[in-house]
């Protein structure tokens, strides 16, 4: 009798809480819009069903289950049913999320989402266990060690992939084109993400690689550009911005990166149901490379904030987008802390490029499409073509030694770039634009 009474009180409390929440929303909307919503119907039948099922689980399930677990699982289910990116984060998960946006966290270094009950790889992060083990964009993770992921929540799967640095985990991966599932053993590590890397491809042509968008990415990009200009002893004639396999990150960082190359105009805007979900971001009048031509590299692993940057630079005619069609995540998630130290990650808006394109489930189409191919040199001929230097008694070049050193260095550098086909093509395009603009 006491159990029935307790269950009745709990059910009544749940219904009352929902009733007060809905009524509070109704009153707030009425005050704001002066619209009468008194006839808003409460889902009493659905609430009754919920409490009935809650009671049956408490009474009939094979093992005792706490009220806290049941209600927490109900919240998780409610959010996961909305879209792949909304989630309930307990305090530990919330802390891990905050660590991830600042650039240091433990785990495998892999950005994932859910697809048909399996864990789908959005992209591996540079210089992490996932990338070193050969994890690729589009891989489906079907087992963690020997445990199937089917039916597992994304939060639970991520939790299992995290662990003590130095510990091992085996991922069973299904990859398109592979005859059988792959078993990959990864060694967990503390992931310290260097979001911006840079170098000169050659004189006057720079390369910027952004692996993820973090709170300090904008400042790191400015420092990288300044260092390249210093090394180049002058302004750049062209820049390759590499966003391949960049899973995204902080929205403001994407705005900062876009703004670094734009003098004016809209960068991105968002639209949602609540007032503070509607935002517009415009560029300040400072192009850090002073209008030099740009090529932006993207692929299927470029998502979210990467697509904001690519879309803004494409719509503003500021850069040529080259590579593969991007991932297509065009939604904004807001982190809403709760009173118990946890948080709700809730999709609150969609974002749009300056021309009004929604990237959600569509992605960014490159201006120049490149297949995901690997280039290899043809077999070297047994006989090299005869050149002047091969002829008897040929005249010596006065600067032969210096030229030979430069040639060797140039060949080594070109060979390295040539292996990365999209990067090689991007550099070739920049050189062509530079010649035309002379």
Coordinates of C-alpha atoms in Angstrom, one line a residue:
X1 CA 0.0 0.0 0.0
X2 CA 2.8 2.3 0.8
X3 CA 4.5 1.6 -2.5
X4 CA 1.3 2.4 -4.4
X5 CA 1.0 5.6 -2.4
X6 CA 4.6 6.6 -3.2
X7 CA 4.1 5.8 -6.8
X8 CA 0.9 7.9 -6.9
X9 CA 2.7 10.9 -5.3
X10 CA 5.6 10.6 -7.8
X11 CA 3.2 10.4 -10.7
X12 CA 1.3 13.3 -9.5
X13 CA 4.5 15.3 -9.0
X14 CA 5.6 14.6 -12.5
X15 CA 2.3 15.6 -14.0
X16 CA 2.2 18.7 -11.8
X17 CA 5.8 19.7 -12.8
X18 CA 4.9 19.3 -16.5
X19 CA 1.7 21.3 -16.0
X20 CA 3.5 24.1 -14.2
X21 CA 6.3 24.2 -16.9
X22 CA 3.8 24.4 -19.7
X23 CA 1.6 26.9 -17.9
X24 CA 4.7 29.0 -17.2
X25 CA 5.6 28.9 -20.9
X26 CA 2.1 29.8 -21.8
X27 CA 2.1 32.9 -19.5
X28 CA 5.5 34.0 -20.8
X29 CA 4.3 33.8 -24.4
X30 CA 1.1 35.6 -23.6
X31 CA 3.0 38.4 -21.9
X32 CA 5.4 38.6 -24.8
X33 CA 3.0 38.3 -27.8
X34 CA -0.3 39.3 -26.1
X35 CA -1.8 36.2 -27.6
X36 CA -4.4 34.2 -25.8
X37 CA -3.2 30.6 -25.3
X38 CA -5.7 29.6 -22.5
X39 CA -7.0 26.8 -24.7
X40 CA -3.6 25.1 -25.0
X41 CA -4.3 21.4 -24.2
X42 CA -2.2 19.4 -21.8
X43 CA -1.3 15.9 -23.0
X44 CA -3.0 14.2 -20.0
X45 CA -3.4 10.9 -21.8
X46 CA 0.3 10.8 -22.7
X47 CA 1.3 11.7 -19.1
X48 CA -0.9 9.0 -17.8
X49 CA 0.7 6.5 -20.1
X50 CA 4.2 7.7 -18.9
X51 CA 3.3 7.2 -15.3
X52 CA 1.7 3.8 -16.0
X53 CA 4.9 2.6 -17.7
X54 CA 7.0 4.1 -15.0
X55 CA 5.0 2.1 -12.4
X56 CA 5.2 -1.1 -14.4
X57 CA 9.0 -0.9 -14.6
X58 CA 9.2 -0.2 -10.9
X59 CA 7.0 -3.1 -10.1
X60 CA 7.7 -5.8 -12.7
X61 CA 11.2 -5.3 -14.1
X62 CA 13.5 -8.2 -13.4
X63 CA 15.8 -6.1 -11.3
X64 CA 15.2 -3.1 -9.1
X65 CA 15.7 0.3 -10.8
X66 CA 16.1 3.6 -9.0
X67 CA 13.8 6.5 -9.7
X68 CA 16.8 8.7 -10.6
X69 CA 18.0 6.3 -13.3
X70 CA 14.6 5.9 -14.8
X71 CA 14.0 9.7 -15.0
X72 CA 17.5 10.3 -16.3
X73 CA 17.1 7.7 -19.0
X74 CA 13.7 9.2 -19.9
X75 CA 15.3 12.7 -20.3
X76 CA 18.1 11.2 -22.5
X77 CA 15.5 9.4 -24.7
X78 CA 13.4 12.6 -25.0
X79 CA 16.4 14.5 -26.3
X80 CA 18.0 11.8 -28.4
X81 CA 14.7 11.4 -30.2
X82 CA 14.9 15.0 -31.5
X83 CA 18.0 14.9 -33.6
X84 CA 21.5 13.3 -33.5
X85 CA 23.1 16.4 -31.8
X86 CA 20.7 17.1 -28.9
X87 CA 21.7 15.3 -25.7
X88 CA 21.5 15.2 -21.9
X89 CA 25.0 15.6 -20.4
X90 CA 25.6 14.5 -16.8
X91 CA 28.1 16.6 -14.9
X92 CA 31.1 14.5 -16.0
X93 CA 30.1 14.7 -19.6
X94 CA 29.4 18.4 -19.3
X95 CA 33.0 18.9 -17.9
X96 CA 34.5 16.8 -20.8
X97 CA 32.6 19.0 -23.3
X98 CA 34.0 22.2 -21.8
X99 CA 37.5 20.6 -21.9
X100 CA 37.1 19.7 -25.6
X101 CA 36.3 23.3 -26.6
X102 CA 39.5 24.6 -24.9
X103 CA 41.8 22.1 -26.7
X104 CA 42.8 19.4 -24.2
X105 CA 40.9 16.2 -23.2
X106 CA 41.3 12.5 -22.8
X107 CA 40.3 9.8 -25.3
X108 CA 40.9 8.8 -28.9
X109 CA 40.6 12.1 -30.8
X110 CA 37.6 11.2 -32.9
X111 CA 34.4 13.2 -33.8
X112 CA 31.4 10.9 -34.0
X113 CA 27.6 10.9 -34.5
X114 CA 24.9 8.3 -34.6
X115 CA 23.6 6.7 -37.8
X116 CA 21.1 3.8 -37.8
X117 CA 22.1 2.8 -34.3
X118 CA 25.8 2.7 -35.1
X119 CA 28.6 5.2 -34.3
X120 CA 29.6 7.1 -37.5
X121 CA 32.9 8.8 -37.8
X122 CA 32.6 12.5 -38.8
X123 CA 36.4 12.9 -38.8
X124 CA 39.5 11.9 -36.8
X125 CA 41.4 14.8 -35.3
X126 CA 45.0 15.5 -36.4
X127 CA 47.8 13.8 -34.5
X128 CA 45.6 11.7 -32.3
X129 CA 45.3 7.9 -31.7
X130 CA 42.3 7.7 -34.1
X131 CA 44.2 9.3 -37.0
X132 CA 47.3 7.3 -36.4
X133 CA 45.3 4.0 -36.3
X134 CA 43.8 4.8 -39.7
X135 CA 40.3 5.7 -38.7
X136 CA 38.6 7.5 -41.7
X137 CA 35.6 9.8 -42.2
X138 CA 32.5 7.7 -42.9
X139 CA 33.6 4.6 -40.9
X140 CA 30.9 2.9 -38.9
X141 CA 32.0 1.6 -35.5
X142 CA 30.0 -1.5 -34.7
X143 CA 31.8 -2.8 -31.6
X144 CA 33.8 -1.4 -28.8
X145 CA 36.1 -4.1 -27.6
X146 CA 33.6 -7.1 -27.8
X147 CA 30.5 -5.1 -27.0
X148 CA 28.1 -4.2 -29.9
X149 CA 27.2 -0.5 -30.1
X150 CA 23.7 -1.2 -31.5
X151 CA 21.2 0.1 -29.0
X152 CA 23.8 2.1 -27.2
X153 CA 23.3 5.8 -26.8
X154 CA 25.9 8.2 -28.3
X155 CA 26.8 9.5 -24.8
X156 CA 27.4 6.0 -23.5
X157 CA 29.5 5.1 -26.5
X158 CA 31.7 8.2 -26.2
X159 CA 32.1 7.4 -22.5
X160 CA 33.3 3.9 -23.3
X161 CA 35.8 5.2 -25.8
X162 CA 37.3 7.6 -23.3
X163 CA 39.5 6.2 -20.5
X164 CA 42.8 6.4 -18.8
X165 CA 45.7 7.5 -21.1
X166 CA 47.8 4.5 -22.1
X167 CA 44.9 2.0 -21.9
X168 CA 43.8 0.2 -25.1
X169 CA 40.5 -0.2 -26.8
X170 CA 39.6 -2.3 -29.9
X171 CA 37.2 -0.8 -32.4
X172 CA 35.5 -3.0 -35.0
X173 CA 34.9 -0.8 -38.0
X174 CA 32.8 -1.3 -41.1
X175 CA 34.2 0.7 -44.0
X176 CA 32.8 1.2 -47.5
X177 CA 34.7 -0.8 -50.0
X178 CA 36.3 -3.1 -47.4
X179 CA 35.4 -6.8 -47.8
X180 CA 35.2 -7.5 -44.1
X181 CA 35.0 -5.4 -40.8
X182 CA 38.3 -4.0 -39.6
X183 CA 39.6 -4.5 -36.1
X184 CA 41.7 -1.6 -35.0
X185 CA 43.5 -1.3 -31.6
X186 CA 43.9 2.2 -30.3
X187 CA 45.9 3.5 -27.4
X188 CA 44.1 6.2 -25.5
X189 CA 45.9 9.4 -24.9
X190 CA 45.5 12.9 -23.5
X191 CA 44.4 14.8 -26.6
X192 CA 46.0 18.2 -26.9
X193 CA 44.6 19.7 -30.1
X194 CA 46.8 22.3 -31.8
X195 CA 43.9 23.8 -33.8
X196 CA 46.1 25.9 -36.2
X197 CA 49.2 24.7 -38.1
X198 CA 51.0 26.7 -40.8
X199 CA 54.0 26.7 -43.1
X200 CA 55.2 28.2 -46.4
X201 CA 54.5 25.8 -49.3
X202 CA 57.1 27.8 -51.2
X203 CA 58.1 31.4 -51.6
X204 CA 55.0 33.7 -51.4
X205 CA 52.5 30.8 -50.9
X206 CA 51.3 29.9 -47.5
X207 CA 49.4 26.9 -46.0
X208 CA 47.1 27.1 -43.0
X209 CA 45.6 23.9 -41.5
X210 CA 42.7 24.3 -39.0
X211 CA 41.9 20.9 -37.4
X212 CA 39.1 22.1 -35.1
X213 CA 37.5 25.4 -34.0
X214 CA 38.3 26.2 -30.4
X215 CA 38.0 29.4 -28.3
X216 CA 41.5 30.5 -29.2
X217 CA 41.6 29.6 -32.9
X218 CA 41.1 33.1 -34.1
X219 CA 44.1 34.4 -32.2
X220 CA 46.2 31.4 -33.2
X221 CA 45.4 32.0 -36.9
X222 CA 46.5 35.7 -36.7
X223 CA 49.8 34.6 -35.1
X224 CA 50.3 32.0 -37.8
X225 CA 49.7 34.5 -40.6
X226 CA 52.1 37.0 -39.0
X227 CA 54.8 34.3 -38.7
X228 CA 54.4 33.3 -42.3
X229 CA 54.7 36.9 -43.5
X230 CA 57.8 37.3 -41.5
X231 CA 59.4 34.1 -42.9
X232 CA 58.3 35.2 -46.4
X233 CA 59.8 38.7 -45.9
X234 CA 56.7 40.2 -47.2
X235 CA 53.0 39.7 -48.0
X236 CA 51.7 36.4 -49.4
X237 CA 50.6 36.0 -53.0
X238 CA 48.3 33.1 -52.2
X239 CA 47.0 31.0 -49.3
X240 CA 45.6 27.5 -48.9
X241 CA 43.2 27.1 -46.0
X242 CA 42.8 23.4 -45.2
X243 CA 39.6 22.5 -43.5
X244 CA 39.5 18.8 -44.5
X245 CA 38.4 16.5 -41.7
X246 CA 37.6 19.4 -39.5
X247 CA 34.5 18.5 -37.4
X248 CA 33.7 22.0 -36.4
X249 CA 33.6 23.5 -32.9
X250 CA 32.9 26.9 -31.5
X251 CA 30.7 29.2 -33.7
X252 CA 32.5 32.4 -32.7
X253 CA 35.8 30.8 -33.8
X254 CA 34.4 30.2 -37.2
X255 CA 33.3 33.8 -37.4
X256 CA 36.8 35.0 -36.3
X257 CA 38.5 32.9 -39.0
X258 CA 36.1 34.1 -41.8
X259 CA 36.5 37.7 -40.6
X260 CA 40.2 37.4 -41.0
X261 CA 39.8 37.3 -44.8
X262 CA 36.8 39.5 -45.3
X263 CA 36.6 43.3 -45.3
X264 CA 32.8 43.6 -45.1
X265 CA 29.5 41.8 -45.5
X266 CA 27.6 39.1 -43.8
X267 CA 29.5 36.0 -42.5
X268 CA 26.7 33.8 -41.2
X269 CA 23.2 34.2 -39.6
X270 CA 21.1 31.9 -37.5
X271 CA 17.4 31.4 -37.2
X272 CA 15.4 29.6 -34.5
X273 CA 12.2 29.8 -32.5
X274 CA 13.5 31.7 -29.5
X275 CA 14.6 35.3 -29.7
X276 CA 18.3 34.9 -28.8
X277 CA 18.7 32.2 -31.4
X278 CA 18.5 34.7 -34.2
X279 CA 21.9 36.2 -34.7
X280 CA 23.8 37.9 -37.5
X281 CA 27.6 38.2 -37.8
X282 CA 29.3 40.7 -40.0
X283 CA 32.9 41.2 -41.1
X284 CA 35.1 44.0 -39.8
X285 CA 37.2 45.9 -42.4
X286 CA 40.5 44.1 -42.1
X287 CA 41.7 41.4 -44.6
X288 CA 44.9 40.0 -43.0
X289 CA 46.3 38.9 -46.4
X290 CA 45.2 42.0 -48.2
X291 CA 43.1 40.3 -50.9
X292 CA 45.6 37.6 -51.9
X293 CA 43.9 34.7 -53.7
X294 CA 42.7 31.8 -51.5
X295 CA 41.8 28.2 -52.0
X296 CA 39.8 26.4 -49.2
X297 CA 40.1 22.6 -49.1
X298 CA 37.1 20.7 -47.8
X299 CA 36.0 17.0 -47.8
X300 CA 33.2 14.8 -46.4
X301 CA 34.7 15.2 -42.9
X302 CA 34.4 19.0 -43.0
X303 CA 31.4 19.9 -40.8
X304 CA 29.6 22.6 -38.9
X305 CA 32.0 25.5 -38.2
X306 CA 34.1 24.4 -41.2
X307 CA 31.1 24.8 -43.4
X308 CA 30.3 28.2 -42.0
X309 CA 33.8 29.4 -43.1
X310 CA 33.7 27.7 -46.5
X311 CA 30.1 29.0 -47.1
X312 CA 31.0 32.6 -46.1
X313 CA 34.2 32.7 -48.3
X314 CA 32.3 31.1 -51.2
X315 CA 29.3 33.4 -51.1
X316 CA 31.5 36.5 -50.7
X317 CA 33.6 35.3 -53.8
X318 CA 36.6 35.6 -51.6
X319 CA 38.0 32.0 -52.1
X320 CA 37.8 29.1 -54.4
X321 CA 36.4 26.0 -52.6
X322 CA 38.1 22.8 -53.7
X323 CA 37.6 19.2 -52.8
X324 CA 34.6 17.1 -51.9
X325 CA 31.1 18.0 -50.7
X326 CA 31.1 18.7 -47.0
X327 CA 29.3 16.8 -44.2
X328 CA 26.1 18.9 -44.0
X329 CA 25.7 19.9 -40.3
X330 CA 23.9 23.2 -40.4
X331 CA 22.4 23.4 -36.9
X332 CA 23.4 25.3 -33.8
X333 CA 23.6 23.6 -30.4
X334 CA 23.2 25.6 -27.2
X335 CA 24.5 24.3 -23.9
X336 CA 22.0 24.9 -21.1
X337 CA 23.3 24.1 -17.6
X338 CA 20.8 22.6 -15.2
X339 CA 20.5 23.0 -11.5
X340 CA 22.0 19.6 -10.7
X341 CA 25.4 20.4 -12.4
X342 CA 24.4 18.7 -15.6
X343 CA 23.5 20.3 -18.9
X344 CA 21.2 20.0 -21.9
X345 CA 22.8 20.3 -25.3
X346 CA 19.8 21.4 -27.4
X347 CA 19.5 22.3 -31.1
X348 CA 18.1 25.8 -31.0
X349 CA 18.7 27.2 -34.5
X350 CA 19.9 26.5 -38.1
X351 CA 22.6 28.6 -39.6
X352 CA 22.7 30.1 -43.1
X353 CA 25.4 31.3 -45.4
X354 CA 25.3 35.0 -46.5
X355 CA 23.3 34.2 -49.6
X356 CA 20.7 32.4 -47.4
X357 CA 21.7 28.8 -48.1
X358 CA 20.9 26.3 -45.4
X359 CA 23.8 23.7 -45.1
X360 CA 21.7 21.3 -43.0
X361 CA 21.8 17.8 -44.6
X362 CA 23.0 19.4 -47.8
X363 CA 26.6 20.5 -47.2
X364 CA 28.8 22.9 -49.2
X365 CA 29.4 22.0 -52.9
X366 CA 33.0 22.8 -53.9
X367 CA 33.6 25.1 -56.8
X368 CA 36.2 22.6 -58.1
X369 CA 35.4 19.0 -57.3
X370 CA 38.3 16.6 -56.6
X371 CA 37.9 12.9 -56.2
X372 CA 39.5 11.3 -53.1
X373 CA 42.4 9.7 -55.0
X374 CA 46.0 8.9 -54.4
X375 CA 48.6 9.8 -57.0
X376 CA 51.6 7.6 -57.7
X377 CA 54.4 8.2 -60.2
X378 CA 54.6 6.0 -63.2
X379 CA 57.3 3.4 -63.3
X380 CA 60.6 5.1 -64.2
X381 CA 61.9 4.4 -67.6
X382 CA 65.1 2.4 -67.8
X383 CA 66.5 5.1 -70.1
X384 CA 66.4 8.8 -69.2
X385 CA 66.1 11.4 -72.0
X386 CA 69.4 12.9 -73.1
X387 CA 70.0 16.4 -71.9
X388 CA 72.7 19.0 -72.6
X389 CA 74.5 18.0 -69.4
X390 CA 74.9 14.5 -70.8
X391 CA 76.8 15.6 -73.9
X392 CA 80.6 15.3 -74.0
X393 CA 82.5 18.5 -73.4
X394 CA 79.4 20.5 -72.5
X395 CA 79.9 23.9 -70.9
X396 CA 79.7 24.0 -67.1
X397 CA 77.2 26.3 -65.4
X398 CA 78.9 29.0 -63.4
X399 CA 76.5 28.4 -60.4
X400 CA 76.2 24.7 -60.8
X401 CA 76.7 23.8 -57.1
X402 CA 74.2 26.4 -55.8
X403 CA 71.6 25.4 -58.4
X404 CA 72.0 21.7 -57.6
X405 CA 71.3 22.3 -54.0
X406 CA 68.2 24.4 -54.7
X407 CA 67.0 21.8 -57.2
X408 CA 67.3 19.0 -54.7
X409 CA 65.5 20.9 -52.1
X410 CA 62.8 21.8 -54.6
X411 CA 62.4 18.2 -55.7
X412 CA 62.0 17.0 -52.1
X413 CA 59.4 19.6 -51.3
X414 CA 57.5 19.1 -54.5
X415 CA 57.5 15.3 -53.9
X416 CA 56.0 15.8 -50.4
X417 CA 53.3 18.2 -51.8
X418 CA 52.6 16.0 -54.8
X419 CA 51.5 13.1 -52.5
X420 CA 48.7 15.3 -51.2
X421 CA 46.8 15.6 -54.5
X422 CA 44.2 18.3 -53.4
X423 CA 47.0 20.4 -51.8
X424 CA 49.1 20.1 -55.0
X425 CA 46.1 21.2 -57.1
X426 CA 45.4 24.1 -54.8
X427 CA 48.9 25.4 -55.0
X428 CA 48.9 25.0 -58.8
X429 CA 45.6 27.0 -59.0
X430 CA 47.0 29.8 -56.8
X431 CA 50.1 30.1 -59.0
X432 CA 47.8 30.3 -62.1
X433 CA 45.7 33.1 -60.5
X434 CA 48.9 34.9 -59.6
X435 CA 50.2 34.8 -63.1
X436 CA 46.8 36.0 -64.6
X437 CA 46.6 38.9 -62.1
X438 CA 50.1 40.2 -62.9

